[in-house]
mmCIF file of C-alpha atoms in Angstrom:
data_model
loop_
_atom_site.group_PDB
_atom_site.id
_atom_site.type_symbol
_atom_site.label_atom_id
_atom_site.label_comp_id
_atom_site.label_asym_id
_atom_site.label_seq_id
_atom_site.Cartn_x
_atom_site.Cartn_y
_atom_site.Cartn_z
ATOM 1 C CA MET A 1 -85.111 101.990 108.734
ATOM 2 C CA THR A 2 -84.878 98.965 110.996
ATOM 3 C CA GLN A 3 -82.649 95.926 111.205
ATOM 4 C CA GLY A 4 -84.707 92.719 110.754
ATOM 5 C CA THR A 5 -84.337 88.981 110.503
ATOM 6 C CA ILE A 6 -86.714 87.153 108.181
ATOM 7 C CA ASP A 7 -86.897 83.326 107.933
ATOM 8 C CA GLY A 8 -83.595 82.936 109.725
ATOM 9 C CA GLU A 9 -81.756 85.249 107.288
ATOM 10 C CA THR A 10 -80.520 88.667 108.335
ATOM 11 C CA ARG A 11 -81.352 91.374 105.817
ATOM 12 C CA GLY A 12 -79.840 94.789 105.565
ATOM 13 C CA THR A 13 -81.679 97.871 106.690
ATOM 14 C CA ALA A 14 -85.186 97.795 105.302
ATOM 15 C CA THR A 15 -88.637 98.816 106.361
ATOM 16 C CA LEU A 16 -92.114 97.780 105.340
ATOM 17 C CA ASP A 17 -94.315 100.801 105.095
ATOM 18 C CA PRO A 18 -97.937 100.050 105.980
ATOM 19 C CA PRO A 19 -100.218 99.870 102.942
ATOM 20 C CA PRO A 20 -102.739 102.639 102.424
ATOM 21 C CA ALA A 21 -106.002 102.100 104.222
ATOM 22 C CA THR A 22 -108.719 100.630 102.073
ATOM 23 C CA ALA A 23 -112.389 100.273 102.639
ATOM 24 C CA ALA A 24 -113.724 96.853 103.491
ATOM 25 C CA PRO A 25 -114.843 95.071 100.321
ATOM 26 C CA GLY A 26 -118.522 94.630 99.800
ATOM 27 C CA PRO A 27 -121.122 95.098 97.090
ATOM 28 C CA GLU A 28 -122.537 98.586 96.947
ATOM 29 C CA THR A 29 -126.184 97.866 96.421
ATOM 30 C CA ALA A 30 -129.230 99.852 97.329
ATOM 31 C CA ALA A 31 -130.794 96.976 99.214
ATOM 32 C CA ALA A 32 -129.259 93.902 100.766
ATOM 33 C CA PRO A 33 -129.701 90.779 98.621
ATOM 34 C CA THR A 34 -132.285 88.379 99.949
ATOM 35 C CA THR A 35 -131.607 85.227 97.890
ATOM 36 C CA PRO A 36 -128.409 83.292 97.081
ATOM 37 C CA VAL A 37 -128.744 84.234 93.418
ATOM 38 C CA GLU A 38 -128.993 87.940 94.227
ATOM 39 C CA ALA A 39 -126.065 87.748 96.642
ATOM 40 C CA PHE A 40 -123.910 85.912 94.094
ATOM 41 C CA ASP A 41 -124.801 88.340 91.310
ATOM 42 C CA ALA A 42 -123.989 91.297 93.559
ATOM 43 C CA LEU A 43 -120.616 89.818 94.511
ATOM 44 C CA TYR A 44 -119.814 89.091 90.873
ATOM 45 C CA ALA A 45 -120.788 92.577 89.686
ATOM 46 C CA TYR A 46 -118.701 94.198 92.424
ATOM 47 C CA THR A 47 -115.515 92.122 92.269
ATOM 48 C CA ALA A 48 -115.239 90.523 88.811
ATOM 49 C CA PRO A 49 -113.928 93.593 86.879
ATOM 50 C CA GLY A 50 -111.175 94.220 89.404
ATOM 51 C CA LEU A 51 -110.269 90.551 89.615
ATOM 52 C CA VAL A 52 -109.750 90.383 85.849
ATOM 53 C CA ARG A 53 -107.274 93.268 86.026
ATOM 54 C CA GLN A 54 -105.500 91.652 88.978
ATOM 55 C CA ALA A 55 -105.239 88.298 87.223
ATOM 56 C CA TYR A 56 -103.924 90.037 84.103
ATOM 57 C CA ALA A 57 -101.238 91.773 86.173
ATOM 58 C CA LEU A 58 -100.207 88.377 87.576
ATOM 59 C CA CYS A 59 -100.134 86.350 84.348
ATOM 60 C CA GLY A 60 -100.015 88.905 81.508
ATOM 61 C CA ARG A 61 -102.630 87.039 79.441
ATOM 62 C CA ARG A 62 -106.117 88.425 78.933
ATOM 63 C CA ARG A 63 -107.694 85.096 78.055
ATOM 64 C CA LEU A 64 -106.204 83.404 81.105
ATOM 65 C CA ALA A 65 -107.278 86.304 83.331
ATOM 66 C CA ARG A 66 -110.903 85.894 82.266
ATOM 67 C CA GLU A 67 -110.709 82.121 82.694
ATOM 68 C CA ALA A 68 -109.308 82.575 86.190
ATOM 69 C CA VAL A 69 -112.155 84.842 87.269
ATOM 70 C CA GLU A 70 -114.844 82.616 85.769
ATOM 71 C CA TYR A 71 -113.276 79.547 87.373
ATOM 72 C CA ALA A 72 -113.165 81.304 90.746
ATOM 73 C CA PHE A 73 -116.854 82.183 90.551
ATOM 74 C CA HIS A 74 -117.720 78.656 89.388
ATOM 75 C CA GLN A 75 -116.072 77.421 92.558
ATOM 76 C CA ALA A 76 -117.845 80.086 94.606
ATOM 77 C CA TRP A 77 -121.276 79.139 93.271
ATOM 78 C CA ASP A 78 -120.553 75.455 93.828
ATOM 79 C CA ARG A 79 -119.595 76.201 97.463
ATOM 80 C CA TRP A 80 -121.940 79.111 98.003
ATOM 81 C CA PRO A 81 -123.121 78.062 101.488
ATOM 82 C CA GLU A 82 -119.476 78.201 102.562
ATOM 83 C CA VAL A 83 -118.661 81.416 100.692
ATOM 84 C CA ALA A 84 -121.807 83.211 101.844
ATOM 85 C CA VAL A 85 -120.844 82.926 105.521
ATOM 86 C CA ASP A 86 -117.164 83.706 104.963
ATOM 87 C CA ARG A 87 -116.014 86.899 106.637
ATOM 88 C CA ASP A 88 -114.513 88.070 103.312
ATOM 89 C CA PRO A 89 -116.292 86.532 100.292
ATOM 90 C CA ALA A 90 -114.403 88.806 97.912
ATOM 91 C CA GLY A 91 -111.111 87.621 99.379
ATOM 92 C CA TRP A 92 -112.226 83.989 99.004
ATOM 93 C CA VAL A 93 -112.890 84.470 95.298
ATOM 94 C CA ARG A 94 -109.714 86.513 94.846
ATOM 95 C CA ALA A 95 -107.554 83.754 96.324
ATOM 96 C CA VAL A 96 -109.016 81.150 93.941
ATOM 97 C CA ALA A 97 -108.613 83.450 90.924
ATOM 98 C CA HIS A 98 -104.992 84.231 91.774
ATOM 99 C CA ASP A 99 -104.191 80.547 92.281
ATOM 100 C CA TYR A 100 -105.663 79.688 88.889
ATOM 101 C CA ALA A 101 -103.888 82.552 87.095
ATOM 102 C CA LEU A 102 -100.506 81.507 88.523
ATOM 103 C CA SER A 103 -100.914 77.766 87.964
ATOM 104 C CA PRO A 104 -97.809 76.391 86.196
ATOM 105 C CA TRP A 105 -99.905 73.948 84.159
ATOM 106 C CA HIS A 106 -100.996 76.747 81.821
ATOM 107 C CA ARG A 107 -97.499 76.742 80.313
ATOM 108 C CA LEU A 108 -98.408 73.507 78.534
ATOM 109 C CA ARG A 109 -101.122 75.296 76.548
ATOM 110 C CA ARG A 110 -99.700 76.645 73.304
ATOM 111 C CA ALA A 111 -102.088 79.622 73.172
ATOM 112 C CA LEU A 112 -100.997 80.751 76.655
ATOM 113 C CA ARG A 113 -97.281 80.118 76.331
ATOM 114 C CA TYR A 114 -96.337 83.771 75.836
ATOM 115 C CA PRO A 115 -97.809 86.905 77.474
ATOM 116 C CA ASP A 116 -99.904 89.364 75.495
ATOM 117 C CA PRO A 117 -98.296 92.554 74.183
ATOM 118 C CA PRO A 118 -98.280 95.160 76.961
ATOM 119 C CA SER A 119 -100.474 98.232 76.874
ATOM 120 C CA GLY A 120 -100.485 101.559 78.687
ATOM 121 C CA THR A 121 -97.713 104.059 79.321
ATOM 122 C CA GLY A 122 -94.041 103.200 79.236
ATOM 123 C CA ALA A 123 -93.749 103.137 83.044
ATOM 124 C CA VAL A 124 -96.718 100.794 83.348
ATOM 125 C CA ARG A 125 -95.366 98.475 80.661
ATOM 126 C CA ALA A 126 -91.975 98.381 82.362
ATOM 127 C CA LEU A 127 -93.624 97.505 85.679
ATOM 128 C CA ARG A 128 -95.665 94.723 84.093
ATOM 129 C CA ASP A 129 -92.609 93.221 82.445
ATOM 130 C CA ALA A 130 -90.696 93.437 85.710
ATOM 131 C CA MET A 131 -93.504 91.737 87.614
ATOM 132 C CA LEU A 132 -93.691 88.888 85.105
ATOM 133 C CA GLU A 133 -89.992 88.231 85.749
ATOM 134 C CA LEU A 134 -90.660 87.644 89.446
ATOM 135 C CA PRO A 135 -91.399 84.191 90.884
ATOM 136 C CA PRO A 136 -95.173 83.684 91.254
ATOM 137 C CA PRO A 137 -95.213 83.896 95.103
ATOM 138 C CA TYR A 138 -93.243 87.180 95.027
ATOM 139 C CA ARG A 139 -95.464 88.543 92.266
ATOM 140 C CA ARG A 140 -98.623 87.745 94.193
ATOM 141 C CA THR A 141 -97.305 89.152 97.480
ATOM 142 C CA LEU A 142 -96.271 92.416 95.821
ATOM 143 C CA LEU A 143 -99.669 92.811 94.156
ATOM 144 C CA LEU A 144 -101.614 92.113 97.351
ATOM 145 C CA TYR A 145 -99.562 94.336 99.650
ATOM 146 C CA ASP A 146 -98.513 97.262 97.470
ATOM 147 C CA GLY A 147 -101.205 97.029 94.806
ATOM 148 C CA LEU A 148 -104.332 96.231 96.805
ATOM 149 C CA GLY A 149 -103.308 97.420 100.258
ATOM 150 C CA VAL A 150 -103.891 94.090 101.997
ATOM 151 C CA GLY A 151 -102.231 93.835 105.404
ATOM 152 C CA LEU A 152 -99.182 91.649 105.838
ATOM 153 C CA PRO A 153 -100.893 89.031 108.065
ATOM 154 C CA GLU A 154 -103.729 88.734 105.540
ATOM 155 C CA VAL A 155 -101.196 88.452 102.695
ATOM 156 C CA ALA A 156 -99.411 85.686 104.568
ATOM 157 C CA ALA A 157 -102.665 83.823 105.145
ATOM 158 C CA GLU A 158 -103.799 84.172 101.536
ATOM 159 C CA THR A 159 -100.461 83.042 100.121
ATOM 160 C CA GLU A 160 -100.172 80.213 102.675
ATOM 161 C CA ALA A 161 -96.984 81.524 104.233
ATOM 162 C CA SER A 162 -95.869 82.849 107.599
ATOM 163 C CA SER A 163 -95.726 86.580 108.184
ATOM 164 C CA PRO A 164 -91.882 86.641 108.153
ATOM 165 C CA ALA A 165 -91.883 84.667 104.913
ATOM 166 C CA ALA A 166 -94.390 87.060 103.342
ATOM 167 C CA ALA A 167 -92.257 90.042 104.413
ATOM 168 C CA HIS A 168 -89.183 88.313 102.983
ATOM 169 C CA ARG A 169 -90.952 87.823 99.631
ATOM 170 C CA LEU A 170 -92.164 91.421 99.579
ATOM 171 C CA LEU A 171 -88.722 92.897 100.225
ATOM 172 C CA HIS A 172 -87.096 90.697 97.594
ATOM 173 C CA ALA A 173 -89.853 91.543 95.092
ATOM 174 C CA ARG A 174 -89.324 95.257 95.665
ATOM 175 C CA ASP A 175 -85.563 94.865 95.231
ATOM 176 C CA ALA A 176 -86.001 92.903 91.999
ATOM 177 C CA VAL A 177 -88.407 95.455 90.540
ATOM 178 C CA ALA A 178 -86.138 98.341 91.567
ATOM 179 C CA GLU A 179 -83.148 96.618 89.967
ATOM 180 C CA ARG A 180 -85.017 96.328 86.678
ATOM 181 C CA VAL A 181 -86.778 99.717 86.879
ATOM 182 C CA PRO A 182 -84.739 102.046 89.136
ATOM 183 C CA ALA A 183 -87.494 104.666 89.152
ATOM 184 C CA LEU A 184 -89.643 102.279 91.225
ATOM 185 C CA ALA A 185 -87.210 101.982 94.128
ATOM 186 C CA ASP A 186 -89.452 104.243 96.224
ATOM 187 C CA PRO A 187 -92.366 102.173 97.670
ATOM 188 C CA ASP A 188 -94.760 105.097 97.236
ATOM 189 C CA VAL A 189 -93.920 105.377 93.541
ATOM 190 C CA LEU A 190 -94.231 101.620 93.197
ATOM 191 C CA ARG A 191 -97.716 101.665 94.743
ATOM 192 C CA GLN A 192 -98.754 104.449 92.401
ATOM 193 C CA ARG A 193 -97.537 102.553 89.349
ATOM 194 C CA LEU A 194 -99.245 99.369 90.539
ATOM 195 C CA GLY A 195 -102.484 101.325 90.835
ATOM 196 C CA GLU A 196 -102.066 102.539 87.268
ATOM 197 C CA LEU A 197 -101.306 99.003 86.123
ATOM 198 C CA LEU A 198 -104.539 97.759 87.672
ATOM 199 C CA GLU A 199 -106.537 100.665 86.217
ATOM 200 C CA GLN A 200 -105.114 100.094 82.712
ATOM 201 C CA GLY A 201 -105.422 96.329 82.925
ATOM 202 C CA ALA A 202 -107.016 93.884 80.536
ATOM 203 C CA ALA A 203 -110.026 95.245 78.687
ATOM 204 C CA THR A 204 -112.176 92.145 78.304
ATOM 205 C CA VAL A 205 -115.880 91.503 78.088
ATOM 206 C CA LEU A 206 -117.072 89.580 81.114
ATOM 207 C CA ALA A 207 -119.806 86.999 81.050
ATOM 208 C CA THR A 208 -123.065 87.795 82.783
ATOM 209 C CA PRO A 209 -123.644 86.451 86.310
ATOM 210 C CA LYS A 210 -126.351 84.153 84.961
ATOM 211 C CA ALA A 211 -123.951 82.692 82.404
ATOM 212 C CA VAL A 212 -121.319 82.159 85.080
ATOM 213 C CA ARG A 213 -123.807 80.411 87.352
ATOM 214 C CA ALA A 214 -124.970 78.242 84.447
ATOM 215 C CA GLY A 215 -121.365 77.423 83.587
ATOM 216 C CA GLY A 216 -120.655 76.409 87.164
ATOM 217 C CA GLU A 217 -123.737 74.198 87.295
ATOM 218 C CA ARG A 218 -122.835 72.634 83.942
ATOM 219 C CA ARG A 219 -119.327 71.960 85.181
ATOM 220 C CA VAL A 220 -120.669 70.205 88.281
ATOM 221 C CA TRP A 221 -123.113 68.223 86.130
ATOM 222 C CA LEU A 222 -120.293 67.084 83.833
ATOM 223 C CA TRP A 223 -118.136 66.081 86.774
ATOM 224 C CA THR A 224 -121.034 64.139 88.258
ATOM 225 C CA ARG A 225 -121.758 62.357 84.979
ATOM 226 C CA GLY A 226 -118.072 61.616 84.479
ATOM 227 C CA THR A 227 -117.758 60.212 87.987
ATOM 228 C CA ALA A 228 -120.839 58.039 87.480
ATOM 229 C CA ALA A 229 -119.522 56.769 84.134
ATOM 230 C CA LEU A 230 -116.134 55.971 85.650
ATOM 231 C CA SER A 231 -117.777 54.145 88.553
ATOM 232 C CA ALA A 232 -119.912 52.100 86.125
ATOM 233 C CA LEU A 233 -116.801 51.246 84.109
ATOM 234 C CA ILE A 234 -114.986 50.071 87.229
ATOM 235 C CA VAL A 235 -117.983 47.944 88.261
ATOM 236 C CA ALA A 236 -118.195 46.393 84.767
ATOM 237 C CA ALA A 237 -114.467 45.642 84.722
ATOM 238 C CA THR A 238 -114.686 44.058 88.160
ATOM 239 C CA ALA A 239 -117.655 41.905 87.128
ATOM 240 C CA PHE A 240 -115.863 40.802 83.947
ATOM 241 C CA THR A 241 -112.777 39.887 85.935
ATOM 242 C CA LEU A 242 -114.813 37.841 88.418
ATOM 243 C CA ALA A 243 -116.616 36.035 85.581
ATOM 244 C CA THR A 244 -113.493 35.142 83.611
ATOM 245 C CA ALA A 245 -111.046 34.485 86.429
ATOM 246 C CA PRO A 246 -110.120 30.784 87.045
ATOM 247 C CA THR A 247 -111.870 29.118 89.978
ATOM 248 C CA ARG A 248 -109.090 26.659 90.852
ATOM 249 C CA TYR A 249 -105.368 26.838 91.163
ATOM 250 C CA GLU A 250 -103.395 25.645 88.173
ATOM 251 C CA PRO A 251 -99.687 25.257 88.875
ATOM 252 C CA PRO A 252 -97.499 26.749 86.211
ATOM 253 C CA LEU A 253 -95.519 24.520 83.880
ATOM 254 C CA ALA A 254 -91.915 23.957 84.848
ATOM 255 C CA PRO A 255 -89.511 25.784 82.605
ATOM 256 C CA GLY A 256 -87.732 23.670 80.009
ATOM 257 C CA GLU A 257 -84.093 22.650 80.419
ATOM 258 C CA ALA A 258 -81.523 22.004 77.721
ATOM 259 C CA VAL A 259 -80.458 18.288 77.360
ATOM 260 C CA ALA A 260 -77.001 17.536 76.017
ATOM 261 C CA GLY A 261 -75.845 14.398 74.118
ATOM 262 C CA VAL A 262 -79.042 13.788 72.128
ATOM 263 C CA PRO A 263 -78.443 13.280 68.393
ATOM 264 C CA VAL A 264 -80.055 15.645 66.023
ATOM 265 C CA LEU A 265 -83.429 14.440 64.786
ATOM 266 C CA SER A 266 -83.068 13.580 61.079
ATOM 267 C CA GLY A 267 -84.081 11.003 58.432
ATOM 268 C CA PRO A 268 -82.041 8.089 57.025
ATOM 269 C CA GLN A 269 -78.626 9.038 55.813
ATOM 270 C CA GLN A 270 -77.741 8.856 52.144
ATOM 271 C CA LEU A 271 -75.853 5.680 51.205
ATOM 272 C CA THR A 272 -72.359 5.923 49.892
ATOM 273 C CA SER A 273 -71.430 4.325 46.573
ATOM 274 C CA GLN A 274 -69.841 1.344 48.324
ATOM 275 C CA ALA A 275 -72.901 0.808 50.539
ATOM 276 C CA GLU A 276 -75.142 0.985 47.456
ATOM 277 C CA GLN A 277 -73.090 -1.672 45.655
ATOM 278 C CA LEU A 278 -73.188 -3.920 48.713
ATOM 279 C CA ARG A 279 -76.959 -3.652 48.936
ATOM 280 C CA VAL A 280 -77.371 -4.542 45.257
ATOM 281 C CA HIS A 281 -75.021 -7.484 45.681
ATOM 282 C CA LEU A 282 -76.915 -8.837 48.676
ATOM 283 C CA ASP A 283 -80.236 -8.539 46.879
ATOM 284 C CA GLN A 284 -78.920 -10.604 43.986
ATOM 285 C CA GLN A 285 -77.608 -13.493 46.138
ATOM 286 C CA PRO A 286 -79.858 -16.556 46.643
ATOM 287 C CA VAL A 287 -81.197 -17.347 50.045
ATOM 288 C CA THR A 288 -78.912 -20.105 51.452
ATOM 289 C CA GLY A 289 -79.421 -19.645 55.145
ATOM 290 C CA PRO A 290 -82.455 -19.558 57.381
ATOM 291 C CA ALA A 291 -85.663 -18.308 55.904
ATOM 292 C CA ARG A 292 -85.690 -14.571 55.495
ATOM 293 C CA LEU A 293 -88.648 -12.489 56.240
ATOM 294 C CA LEU A 294 -89.864 -10.974 53.021
ATOM 295 C CA PRO A 295 -92.838 -8.662 52.572
ATOM 296 C CA SER A 296 -95.851 -10.503 51.197
ATOM 297 C CA PRO A 297 -97.341 -9.073 48.015
ATOM 298 C CA HIS A 298 -100.860 -9.981 49.200
#
């Protein structure tokens, strides 16, 4: 038990036991693959089943777990020259799959709003429910360190955090799980239950490597066509704007102002009875003064 300070915060006595040693990941094939297709298929056959169980432990949804793995391998096939020379291709794919499984945007999909009913023994179900209550970074750190035996520096690099921050997340994740399931307070028991959770994970039928490669190529083709269509639309809109835009400056009209004191526009007013009698009287009188202008009938 050691006293430690993590991310500027002093924790109580706690210790991080080293994870159990694991063999370096790599496809177990009789002969080394000689073509990119063979290498990709070997990587998929070796890592895809385990990645589905890991993604299921992170998100609790079988459909999303399969989508995450297929998406990760689509990305791997699209960037195969980069993945092929990576020092840990399995880790590259695992990081993409975990990112996809923990993406918050999946909450907007009605079919993926709630986790699937848990399976397995009572202890495994309790652990899965406890993990789903953790924040995604804590959940992922706990799975990598205690579930897969990844070293703390590698966990920090994969989760894009510093080593003290990764240790801080791990200790808090252990405390939260132990608070919900007291039987898992011992790190050794927790690792054993995590192993059982991964072994009893989502039972789903995986696509063949050829189908995954075809899906990745189709996805790239659709993105390319979509980008070309969008570019053509932008060019057409720009050409239309240039063709219809005015070629000279036209000053805007001055805004109108209210003018006071102007009488309301209206027709002749109706004569009163006295004015009507006066008009009749004047019409009946003979012309005795200067000649009056009268309308000519012709």
